[in-house]
Amino acid sequence: MKRVVVALIPYLWLLGLFLVPFAIVLKISLSDVAMARPPYLPQFSWSEGISTFLSQLDFENFTFLTTDDLYWKAYLSSLQIAATSTLLTLLIGYPIAYAMARAPEQWRAILMMLVILPFWTSFLIRVYSWMGILSQEGYLNQLLLGLGVISEPLIILNTKIAVYIGIVYTYIPFMILPIYAALHRLDNSLIEAAEDLGCSRAKAFWLVTVPLSRNGIIAGCFLVFIPTLGEFVIPSLLGGSGTLMIGKVLWEEFFNNRDWPVASAVAVVLVLILIIPIVLFQQNQQKQQEAEN
Amino acid sequence: MPQTVFAPWDDPTAKPLIRFSNVTKQFGDFTAVRNLTLDIYEHEFFALLGPSGCGKTTMMRMLAGFEDPSSGQIELAGQDIVPVPPNKRAVNMMFQSYALFPHLNVWDNIAFGLRRAAMPKDALRARVEEMLKLTRLERFARRKPHQISGGQRQRVALARSLAKAPRLLLLDEPMGALDKKLRQDTQFELMDIQEKTGTTFVIVTHDQEEAMTVASRVAVMDEGELIQVATPSAIYEAPNCVYVADFIGDVNIIEGAVHPCGPTCYKLHWAESFAPLVASSEQPFATAQKAFLAIRPEKMHISAEPPAGAENTIQGRVHDIAYLGNISTYHVEVAGGRMLKAQAANTRRIENRGFTWDDQVWLSWASNAGVLLEA
Amino acid sequence: MRLSGFNITSLTLGFAFLYLPMVILVVYSFNESRLVTVWTGFSTRWYGELLNNQAFLDAAWVTFKVAALSSTLATVLGTLAAYALVRGGRFAGRTLFSGMIYAPLVMPEVITGLSLLLLFIGIGLERGVLTIVLAHTTFSMCYVSVVVSSRLVTFDRSLEEAALDLGCSPWSAFRLVTLPIIAPAVISGWLLAFTLSLDDLVIASFTTGPSATTLPIKIFSAVRLGVSPEINALSTLMIAIVTLGVIVASLISKQKFVQQQQRERQIDNRTR
């Protein structure tokens, strides 16, 4: 009996504060905007009955999302930014993880801590720290102008490039850790065996190291890609008005336009898009667990 | 027609396949291999034997190209191979952990080296099939390494390293991970394969029985130096020092002072009020020089009655008997509480044995049964 | 193993990339000028202004309250959830339950925030500290549950069974045996929940009302307009607190490790 209670409290909590709210989002996404409080119709009322209520729901908002090119452009641009920055994070994170796995045993704990440490500092502050660096009169431009590399300040802040930098910077630990875990387990004699059988260093890396760290790479990519897709803080601080990302669109739709039904519809579509990488990620994790057992 | 014995090391005109000349390898302060010179000949099955940390693995890794000597030269077929990277050497290695690529199946593991050599497809397929047949792995070609047994994995590792037909195959503790029964079978299989392919094998092992079984010559190493390099029988019958005698097999060591009694004859005074022991030795000893007589337990005869006409006899008391089935080892306490071991074949049923615990017995042996060694 | 030049380069560049922006931030927080990017001289002026800014202090207090409450609540709920998932066997709705534990981890914050806000409006709950605490508890309990259940999975179940065998009730077996052993994971879970709550901007922005402004909300509205010296000072303080916390935590765990080793050595000596 007590065991049931143990499970019941968190179960009910999540039902009430996760599932029900999401059902509400779904419902509102099928409602119409209204000049009222709350600003949507229909309102559910017992007197009118369920069927009347249901008959008033429609897919109008979703149709709207396809007609106004702001939305599908924002989705595409989010996907493109998430994909590009995931790739960049991989390209920068892999050599770091590789060097960590190759470092002397006694360094590794410290290196690990140095990678994890930024996790504990405020995300907002980490993003903010780049504003001073990338702005037109920022430290990077000062340095490059001072060195005579450029004669005109570069415009980086409020462009996609700044968003890429921000994403790589904040999400790189998610990439490094799983790749490091995979490389750390890699038996060095496998590399030696490949060299012994005629591989050059580079060839042994491609034929042995990369395939054997594949699971780490995949996990790292998903861990960066999934949260980036709905990212809000980075595009709004570093991306400027020109950078479209769906998280930002949803925020503006809700707070600035107060169009709750459309904001809800945007959210529902975003969840639908996210389901694909999440399921793939789950499968990868499961396969990896099975391979380990 | 007299059969020619395979012994290129006795032939001064024979060219060695591998030549270590004054090779030293240091890791920081630690000297793993010390000024070592060694020749290994074509078609040999050469064993590097020694306890862990004796430098045998470092020797092998220098041959494979994973370590560079700190000084000295290593030649393969007359060519200096020190500057040649591992992937360009006609040397392959079978790793102790096997180092099979977990993401490739057995077939692809074996083909791995051949693909690097850009072998034509048909020739490659034929070669892999040949290797699979040689190691009896045809049925497992499509399996991944984790789907086969330890013994099969070992054979995949062997097939993979042999596939490129290297001039020299290095085997690092190839049977370390196998259980005893499988190990014995595998040893003979390995010798068979070595004979069939004619490849020169260098094996690293800490298991003296294994080295004795498979090798044409054994090099006993300790602390980075070669102690003795000789055929298994020479190592066993004529060890050149107490360390080798003690390391290989079971041995009785009797300490004493020697006095010459003929051109190759010495008397060893080993205990007061006991008759000196007679031993023959080609190696000269000075009068009253301290020496050790090393004698194998199976060369000691044990009897309940004093034996007639034996050159050496010692009386003692049976302290312990280790019954091993085919043979028994007797621990006999002799003068001054010293313990000697004698082995006897159990040709009779055990209840008919002439002596048992605490019985008086006589140990006897011929003057040429043991080896006289310098202290 | 020695590191090759390439590896040393990637480590150096990698960690420079990770830490340089924060170092610059800290250094320039001591800049006298209001123009943040122009160094005019050393000064602690902005720290003084920060400490006199009542709005920031209020926001910091609200943030701390929310974090303390929500992380404690999340730790209790998350530990219970982990226990139910790992030890509960098969119960009806288990798949839904574990789905609800993992979903918030991958759900974009904007959606979690939006859905909770719609719920709070729907049930007519006035928005303020309470609603932020509820929201933060909901998503951080999932993190706690993941941390705790990864420890519970490796936990030797026979220890609990031994306690039951020796006469413990299930509850006292949990309290006397399970809890002390999983305590490090529970503590890390709490710390994680606390940090997540301190850090959160998006969900707090959705679920708060005019009565409660958290520090991230305050910072966000300030930096939206550009870099400001007060925010640099504030960031430096937050970085300092975190660094200090991590150093203290690693010292404690190191001390524990040393003590453990000493104890083991003593046992070794005694048994020898």
mmCIF file of N, CA and C in Angstrom, chain B residues 181-284:
data_model
loop_
_atom_site.group_PDB
_atom_site.id
_atom_site.type_symbol
_atom_site.label_atom_id
_atom_site.label_comp_id
_atom_site.label_asym_id
_atom_site.label_seq_id
_atom_site.Cartn_x
_atom_site.Cartn_y
_atom_site.Cartn_z
ATOM 1 N N LYS B 181 43.795 -26.339 -20.640
ATOM 2 C CA LYS B 181 43.593 -27.414 -21.609
ATOM 3 C C LYS B 181 43.681 -26.854 -23.038
ATOM 4 N N LEU B 182 42.946 -25.749 -23.235
ATOM 5 C CA LEU B 182 42.906 -25.114 -24.551
ATOM 6 C C LEU B 182 44.297 -24.623 -24.937
ATOM 7 N N ARG B 183 45.040 -24.174 -23.946
ATOM 8 C CA ARG B 183 46.367 -23.635 -24.200
ATOM 9 C C ARG B 183 47.269 -24.716 -24.796
ATOM 10 N N GLN B 184 47.190 -25.913 -24.217
ATOM 11 C CA GLN B 184 48.051 -26.989 -24.712
ATOM 12 C C GLN B 184 47.720 -27.343 -26.154
ATOM 13 N N ASP B 185 46.423 -27.459 -26.432
ATOM 14 C CA ASP B 185 46.026 -27.770 -27.815
ATOM 15 C C ASP B 185 46.529 -26.678 -28.754
ATOM 16 N N THR B 186 46.353 -25.429 -28.306
ATOM 17 C CA THR B 186 46.698 -24.296 -29.155
ATOM 18 C C THR B 186 48.198 -24.236 -29.425
ATOM 19 N N GLN B 187 48.975 -24.631 -28.439
ATOM 20 C CA GLN B 187 50.424 -24.618 -28.642
ATOM 21 C C GLN B 187 50.814 -25.485 -29.834
ATOM 22 N N PHE B 188 50.244 -26.676 -29.895
ATOM 23 C CA PHE B 188 50.605 -27.571 -30.994
ATOM 24 C C PHE B 188 50.085 -27.038 -32.328
ATOM 25 N N GLU B 189 48.872 -26.461 -32.258
ATOM 26 C CA GLU B 189 48.300 -25.873 -33.450
ATOM 27 C C GLU B 189 49.208 -24.762 -33.982
ATOM 28 N N LEU B 190 49.716 -23.968 -33.051
ATOM 29 C CA LEU B 190 50.572 -22.847 -33.409
ATOM 30 C C LEU B 190 51.858 -23.348 -34.080
ATOM 31 N N MET B 191 52.434 -24.410 -33.524
ATOM 32 C CA MET B 191 53.648 -24.972 -34.113
ATOM 33 C C MET B 191 53.360 -25.486 -35.516
ATOM 34 N N ASP B 192 52.197 -26.122 -35.645
ATOM 35 C CA ASP B 192 51.765 -26.632 -36.940
ATOM 36 C C ASP B 192 51.689 -25.521 -37.977
ATOM 37 N N ILE B 193 51.025 -24.440 -37.580
ATOM 38 C CA ILE B 193 50.832 -23.312 -38.489
ATOM 39 C C ILE B 193 52.172 -22.676 -38.823
ATOM 40 N N GLN B 194 53.058 -22.617 -37.845
ATOM 41 C CA GLN B 194 54.375 -22.035 -38.090
ATOM 42 C C GLN B 194 55.122 -22.856 -39.125
ATOM 43 N N GLU B 195 55.008 -24.185 -38.989
ATOM 44 C CA GLU B 195 55.691 -25.060 -39.942
ATOM 45 C C GLU B 195 55.090 -24.912 -41.339
ATOM 46 N N LYS B 196 53.753 -24.893 -41.390
ATOM 47 C CA LYS B 196 53.071 -24.797 -42.686
ATOM 48 C C LYS B 196 53.428 -23.513 -43.409
ATOM 49 N N THR B 197 53.427 -22.401 -42.686
ATOM 50 C CA THR B 197 53.635 -21.120 -43.351
ATOM 51 C C THR B 197 55.118 -20.769 -43.477
ATOM 52 N N GLY B 198 55.946 -21.391 -42.665
ATOM 53 C CA GLY B 198 57.377 -21.109 -42.729
ATOM 54 C C GLY B 198 57.736 -19.719 -42.244
ATOM 55 N N THR B 199 56.804 -19.049 -41.579
ATOM 56 C CA THR B 199 57.071 -17.695 -41.083
ATOM 57 C C THR B 199 57.968 -17.768 -39.852
ATOM 58 N N THR B 200 58.776 -16.760 -39.666
ATOM 59 C CA THR B 200 59.566 -16.668 -38.445
ATOM 60 C C THR B 200 58.665 -16.125 -37.341
ATOM 61 N N PHE B 201 58.619 -16.840 -36.228
ATOM 62 C CA PHE B 201 57.776 -16.420 -35.107
ATOM 63 C C PHE B 201 58.649 -15.966 -33.958
ATOM 64 N N VAL B 202 58.276 -14.843 -33.360
ATOM 65 C CA VAL B 202 58.888 -14.466 -32.088
ATOM 66 C C VAL B 202 57.761 -14.368 -31.078
ATOM 67 N N ILE B 203 57.851 -15.170 -30.038
ATOM 68 C CA ILE B 203 56.777 -15.207 -29.058
ATOM 69 C C ILE B 203 57.294 -14.646 -27.741
ATOM 70 N N VAL B 204 56.456 -13.855 -27.086
ATOM 71 C CA VAL B 204 56.793 -13.355 -25.759
ATOM 72 C C VAL B 204 55.936 -14.096 -24.761
ATOM 73 N N THR B 205 56.534 -14.633 -23.737
ATOM 74 C CA THR B 205 55.740 -15.361 -22.757
ATOM 75 C C THR B 205 56.430 -15.346 -21.398
ATOM 76 N N HIS B 206 55.623 -15.513 -20.363
ATOM 77 C CA HIS B 206 56.221 -15.672 -19.034
ATOM 78 C C HIS B 206 56.062 -17.118 -18.585
ATOM 79 N N ASP B 207 55.453 -17.935 -19.462
ATOM 80 C CA ASP B 207 55.152 -19.321 -19.130
ATOM 81 C C ASP B 207 56.266 -20.198 -19.695
ATOM 82 N N GLN B 208 57.139 -20.715 -18.817
ATOM 83 C CA GLN B 208 58.319 -21.435 -19.290
ATOM 84 C C GLN B 208 57.930 -22.719 -20.008
ATOM 85 N N GLU B 209 56.860 -23.362 -19.555
ATOM 86 C CA GLU B 209 56.441 -24.605 -20.197
ATOM 87 C C GLU B 209 56.069 -24.347 -21.653
ATOM 88 N N GLU B 210 55.345 -23.224 -21.850
ATOM 89 C CA GLU B 210 54.924 -22.847 -23.186
ATOM 90 C C GLU B 210 56.139 -22.574 -24.073
ATOM 91 N N ALA B 211 57.094 -21.815 -23.531
ATOM 92 C CA ALA B 211 58.292 -21.500 -24.307
ATOM 93 C C ALA B 211 59.027 -22.781 -24.698
ATOM 94 N N MET B 212 59.153 -23.693 -23.747
ATOM 95 C CA MET B 212 59.862 -24.939 -24.013
ATOM 96 C C MET B 212 59.138 -25.758 -25.081
ATOM 97 N N THR B 213 57.798 -25.752 -25.012
ATOM 98 C CA THR B 213 57.026 -26.563 -25.942
ATOM 99 C C THR B 213 57.162 -26.069 -27.374
ATOM 100 N N VAL B 214 56.982 -24.770 -27.579
ATOM 101 C CA VAL B 214 56.827 -24.296 -28.950
ATOM 102 C C VAL B 214 58.142 -23.869 -29.611
ATOM 103 N N ALA B 215 59.134 -23.449 -28.811
ATOM 104 C CA ALA B 215 60.221 -22.693 -29.419
ATOM 105 C C ALA B 215 61.345 -23.563 -29.945
ATOM 106 N N SER B 216 61.999 -23.060 -30.994
ATOM 107 C CA SER B 216 63.244 -23.683 -31.436
ATOM 108 C C SER B 216 64.390 -23.179 -30.562
ATOM 109 N N ARG B 217 64.330 -21.913 -30.185
ATOM 110 C CA ARG B 217 65.282 -21.394 -29.219
ATOM 111 C C ARG B 217 64.562 -20.510 -28.228
ATOM 112 N N VAL B 218 65.095 -20.476 -27.013
ATOM 113 C CA VAL B 218 64.496 -19.676 -25.950
ATOM 114 C C VAL B 218 65.544 -18.682 -25.463
ATOM 115 N N ALA B 219 65.102 -17.431 -25.300
ATOM 116 C CA ALA B 219 65.989 -16.451 -24.677
ATOM 117 C C ALA B 219 65.419 -16.139 -23.309
ATOM 118 N N VAL B 220 66.182 -16.442 -22.260
ATOM 119 C CA VAL B 220 65.718 -16.129 -20.913
ATOM 120 C C VAL B 220 66.211 -14.730 -20.574
ATOM 121 N N MET B 221 65.262 -13.863 -20.177
ATOM 122 C CA MET B 221 65.609 -12.474 -19.903
ATOM 123 C C MET B 221 65.351 -12.138 -18.456
ATOM 124 N N ASP B 222 66.144 -11.211 -17.938
ATOM 125 C CA ASP B 222 65.871 -10.671 -16.610
ATOM 126 C C ASP B 222 66.435 -9.263 -16.547
ATOM 127 N N GLU B 223 65.660 -8.348 -16.037
ATOM 128 C CA GLU B 223 66.060 -6.948 -15.869
ATOM 129 C C GLU B 223 66.732 -6.376 -17.108
ATOM 130 N N GLY B 224 66.114 -6.597 -18.248
ATOM 131 C CA GLY B 224 66.574 -5.979 -19.475
ATOM 132 C C GLY B 224 67.783 -6.626 -20.112
ATOM 133 N N GLU B 225 68.208 -7.761 -19.580
ATOM 134 C CA GLU B 225 69.378 -8.408 -20.178
ATOM 135 C C GLU B 225 69.054 -9.845 -20.540
ATOM 136 N N LEU B 226 69.788 -10.349 -21.547
ATOM 137 C CA LEU B 226 69.647 -11.749 -21.913
ATOM 138 C C LEU B 226 70.501 -12.564 -20.961
ATOM 139 N N ILE B 227 69.928 -13.572 -20.352
ATOM 140 C CA ILE B 227 70.698 -14.398 -19.435
ATOM 141 C C ILE B 227 71.253 -15.601 -20.192
ATOM 142 N N GLN B 228 70.383 -16.238 -20.972
ATOM 143 C CA GLN B 228 70.843 -17.369 -21.768
ATOM 144 C C GLN B 228 69.964 -17.487 -23.004
ATOM 145 N N VAL B 229 70.610 -17.757 -24.137
ATOM 146 C CA VAL B 229 69.865 -17.991 -25.369
ATOM 147 C C VAL B 229 70.288 -19.358 -25.877
ATOM 148 N N ALA B 230 69.362 -20.292 -25.912
ATOM 149 C CA ALA B 230 69.726 -21.644 -26.331
ATOM 150 C C ALA B 230 68.472 -22.430 -26.658
ATOM 151 N N THR B 231 68.667 -23.649 -27.153
ATOM 152 C CA THR B 231 67.525 -24.512 -27.443
ATOM 153 C C THR B 231 66.875 -24.909 -26.116
ATOM 154 N N PRO B 232 65.599 -25.307 -26.156
ATOM 155 C CA PRO B 232 64.939 -25.682 -24.908
ATOM 156 C C PRO B 232 65.699 -26.758 -24.137
ATOM 157 N N SER B 233 66.209 -27.759 -24.845
ATOM 158 C CA SER B 233 66.884 -28.825 -24.117
ATOM 159 C C SER B 233 68.174 -28.316 -23.474
ATOM 160 N N ALA B 234 68.882 -27.458 -24.179
ATOM 161 C CA ALA B 234 70.118 -26.919 -23.601
ATOM 162 C C ALA B 234 69.810 -26.064 -22.382
ATOM 163 N N ILE B 235 68.747 -25.269 -22.500
ATOM 164 C CA ILE B 235 68.357 -24.434 -21.366
ATOM 165 C C ILE B 235 68.025 -25.300 -20.157
ATOM 166 N N TYR B 236 67.343 -26.403 -20.442
ATOM 167 C CA TYR B 236 66.895 -27.259 -19.345
ATOM 168 C C TYR B 236 68.042 -28.089 -18.789
ATOM 169 N N GLU B 237 68.804 -28.682 -19.698
ATOM 170 C CA GLU B 237 69.841 -29.618 -19.267
ATOM 171 C C GLU B 237 71.103 -28.875 -18.836
ATOM 172 N N ALA B 238 71.398 -27.775 -19.493
ATOM 173 C CA ALA B 238 72.644 -27.082 -19.204
ATOM 174 C C ALA B 238 72.413 -25.594 -18.998
ATOM 175 N N PRO B 239 71.678 -25.239 -17.957
ATOM 176 C CA PRO B 239 71.494 -23.814 -17.684
ATOM 177 C C PRO B 239 72.846 -23.186 -17.364
ATOM 178 N N ASN B 240 73.006 -21.925 -17.717
ATOM 179 C CA ASN B 240 74.328 -21.322 -17.504
ATOM 180 C C ASN B 240 74.428 -20.560 -16.191
ATOM 181 N N CYS B 241 73.355 -20.523 -15.439
ATOM 182 C CA CYS B 241 73.420 -19.878 -14.138
ATOM 183 C C CYS B 241 72.260 -20.343 -13.272
ATOM 184 N N VAL B 242 72.356 -20.018 -12.010
ATOM 185 C CA VAL B 242 71.332 -20.463 -11.075
ATOM 186 C C VAL B 242 69.976 -19.865 -11.439
ATOM 187 N N TYR B 243 69.991 -18.613 -11.917
ATOM 188 C CA TYR B 243 68.732 -17.955 -12.249
ATOM 189 C C TYR B 243 67.960 -18.755 -13.297
ATOM 190 N N VAL B 244 68.662 -19.151 -14.368
ATOM 191 C CA VAL B 244 67.993 -19.903 -15.437
ATOM 192 C C VAL B 244 67.555 -21.268 -14.929
ATOM 193 N N ALA B 245 68.452 -21.932 -14.188
ATOM 194 C CA ALA B 245 68.123 -23.257 -13.669
ATOM 195 C C ALA B 245 66.870 -23.192 -12.817
ATOM 196 N N ASP B 246 66.766 -22.161 -12.028
ATOM 197 C CA ASP B 246 65.652 -22.013 -11.115
ATOM 198 C C ASP B 246 64.382 -21.572 -11.834
ATOM 199 N N PHE B 247 64.561 -20.763 -12.880
ATOM 200 C CA PHE B 247 63.394 -20.215 -13.583
ATOM 201 C C PHE B 247 62.701 -21.290 -14.412
ATOM 202 N N ILE B 248 63.510 -22.178 -15.006
ATOM 203 C CA ILE B 248 62.951 -23.208 -15.879
ATOM 204 C C ILE B 248 62.786 -24.486 -15.082
ATOM 205 N N GLY B 249 61.578 -24.888 -14.862
ATOM 206 C CA GLY B 249 61.322 -26.172 -14.229
ATOM 207 C C GLY B 249 61.742 -26.195 -12.769
ATOM 208 N N ASP B 250 61.700 -27.399 -12.212
ATOM 209 C CA ASP B 250 62.005 -27.617 -10.818
ATOM 210 C C ASP B 250 63.470 -27.992 -10.711
ATOM 211 N N VAL B 251 64.124 -27.526 -9.668
ATOM 212 C CA VAL B 251 65.541 -27.860 -9.570
ATOM 213 C C VAL B 251 65.968 -27.902 -8.098
ATOM 214 N N ASN B 252 66.967 -28.773 -7.795
ATOM 215 C CA ASN B 252 67.619 -28.756 -6.491
ATOM 216 C C ASN B 252 68.924 -28.008 -6.652
ATOM 217 N N ILE B 253 69.169 -27.082 -5.753
ATOM 218 C CA ILE B 253 70.426 -26.336 -5.800
ATOM 219 C C ILE B 253 71.204 -26.686 -4.535
ATOM 220 N N ILE B 254 72.386 -27.230 -4.717
ATOM 221 C CA ILE B 254 73.210 -27.571 -3.554
ATOM 222 C C ILE B 254 74.460 -26.700 -3.606
ATOM 223 N N GLU B 255 74.673 -25.958 -2.539
ATOM 224 C CA GLU B 255 75.779 -25.022 -2.503
ATOM 225 C C GLU B 255 76.995 -25.670 -1.831
ATOM 226 N N GLY B 256 78.209 -25.340 -2.305
ATOM 227 C CA GLY B 256 79.399 -25.902 -1.665
ATOM 228 C C GLY B 256 80.670 -25.326 -2.260
ATOM 229 N N ALA B 257 81.809 -25.887 -1.884
ATOM 230 C CA ALA B 257 83.093 -25.474 -2.449
ATOM 231 C C ALA B 257 83.629 -26.636 -3.273
ATOM 232 N N VAL B 258 84.225 -26.320 -4.447
ATOM 233 C CA VAL B 258 84.663 -27.406 -5.330
ATOM 234 C C VAL B 258 86.168 -27.619 -5.247
ATOM 235 N N HIS B 259 86.552 -28.877 -5.467
ATOM 236 C CA HIS B 259 87.972 -29.244 -5.562
ATOM 237 C C HIS B 259 88.121 -30.133 -6.773
ATOM 238 N N PRO B 260 89.052 -29.814 -7.679
ATOM 239 C CA PRO B 260 89.220 -30.629 -8.878
ATOM 240 C C PRO B 260 89.672 -32.050 -8.504
ATOM 241 N N CYS B 261 89.172 -33.041 -9.299
ATOM 242 C CA CYS B 261 89.579 -34.418 -9.077
ATOM 243 C C CYS B 261 89.836 -35.077 -10.419
ATOM 244 N N GLY B 262 90.112 -34.289 -11.436
ATOM 245 C CA GLY B 262 90.359 -34.828 -12.777
ATOM 246 C C GLY B 262 90.184 -33.707 -13.760
ATOM 247 N N PRO B 263 90.372 -33.960 -15.076
ATOM 248 C CA PRO B 263 90.275 -32.886 -16.077
ATOM 249 C C PRO B 263 88.901 -32.215 -16.078
ATOM 250 N N THR B 264 87.838 -33.003 -16.006
ATOM 251 C CA THR B 264 86.501 -32.403 -15.993
ATOM 252 C C THR B 264 85.731 -32.851 -14.761
ATOM 253 N N CYS B 265 86.463 -33.230 -13.750
ATOM 254 C CA CYS B 265 85.801 -33.818 -12.576
ATOM 255 C C CYS B 265 86.044 -32.941 -11.353
ATOM 256 N N TYR B 266 84.969 -32.722 -10.581
ATOM 257 C CA TYR B 266 85.091 -31.890 -9.387
ATOM 258 C C TYR B 266 84.385 -32.552 -8.225
ATOM 259 N N LYS B 267 84.936 -32.275 -7.014
ATOM 260 C CA LYS B 267 84.242 -32.729 -5.807
ATOM 261 C C LYS B 267 83.640 -31.518 -5.117
ATOM 262 N N LEU B 268 82.367 -31.650 -4.757
ATOM 263 C CA LEU B 268 81.679 -30.530 -4.111
ATOM 264 C C LEU B 268 81.508 -30.859 -2.634
ATOM 265 N N HIS B 269 82.159 -30.039 -1.792
ATOM 266 C CA HIS B 269 81.980 -30.219 -0.348
ATOM 267 C C HIS B 269 80.787 -29.393 0.072
ATOM 268 N N TRP B 270 79.736 -30.056 0.481
ATOM 269 C CA TRP B 270 78.458 -29.346 0.691
ATOM 270 C C TRP B 270 78.016 -29.359 2.141
ATOM 271 N N ALA B 271 78.495 -30.328 2.955
ATOM 272 C CA ALA B 271 78.111 -30.344 4.368
ATOM 273 C C ALA B 271 79.200 -31.077 5.128
ATOM 274 N N GLU B 272 79.467 -30.588 6.311
ATOM 275 C CA GLU B 272 80.528 -31.240 7.103
ATOM 276 C C GLU B 272 80.104 -32.649 7.456
ATOM 277 N N SER B 273 81.105 -33.509 7.571
ATOM 278 C CA SER B 273 80.931 -34.908 7.933
ATOM 279 C C SER B 273 80.058 -35.673 6.931
ATOM 280 N N PHE B 274 79.881 -35.105 5.729
ATOM 281 C CA PHE B 274 79.220 -35.855 4.662
ATOM 282 C C PHE B 274 80.185 -35.977 3.495
ATOM 283 N N ALA B 275 80.098 -37.068 2.807
ATOM 284 C CA ALA B 275 81.008 -37.284 1.679
ATOM 285 C C ALA B 275 80.761 -36.223 0.623
ATOM 286 N N PRO B 276 81.821 -35.704 -0.026
ATOM 287 C CA PRO B 276 81.622 -34.721 -1.089
ATOM 288 C C PRO B 276 80.898 -35.352 -2.274
ATOM 289 N N LEU B 277 80.242 -34.500 -3.070
ATOM 290 C CA LEU B 277 79.498 -34.985 -4.230
ATOM 291 C C LEU B 277 80.380 -34.856 -5.463
ATOM 292 N N VAL B 278 80.292 -35.841 -6.350
ATOM 293 C CA VAL B 278 81.102 -35.819 -7.553
ATOM 294 C C VAL B 278 80.273 -35.260 -8.696
ATOM 295 N N ALA B 279 80.856 -34.310 -9.418
ATOM 296 C CA ALA B 279 80.133 -33.755 -10.561
ATOM 297 C C ALA B 279 81.120 -33.486 -11.686
ATOM 298 N N SER B 280 80.683 -33.693 -12.916
ATOM 299 C CA SER B 280 81.557 -33.390 -14.042
ATOM 300 C C SER B 280 81.168 -32.041 -14.601
ATOM 301 N N SER B 281 82.165 -31.304 -15.093
ATOM 302 C CA SER B 281 81.880 -29.999 -15.675
ATOM 303 C C SER B 281 82.918 -29.667 -16.721
ATOM 304 N N GLU B 282 82.440 -29.198 -17.874
ATOM 305 C CA GLU B 282 83.358 -28.761 -18.931
ATOM 306 C C GLU B 282 83.984 -27.427 -18.539
ATOM 307 N N GLN B 283 83.198 -26.695 -17.772
ATOM 308 C CA GLN B 283 83.674 -25.366 -17.380
ATOM 309 C C GLN B 283 84.671 -25.509 -16.246
ATOM 310 N N PRO B 284 85.857 -24.840 -16.344
ATOM 311 C CA PRO B 284 86.849 -25.003 -15.288
ATOM 312 C C PRO B 284 86.481 -24.223 -14.020
#
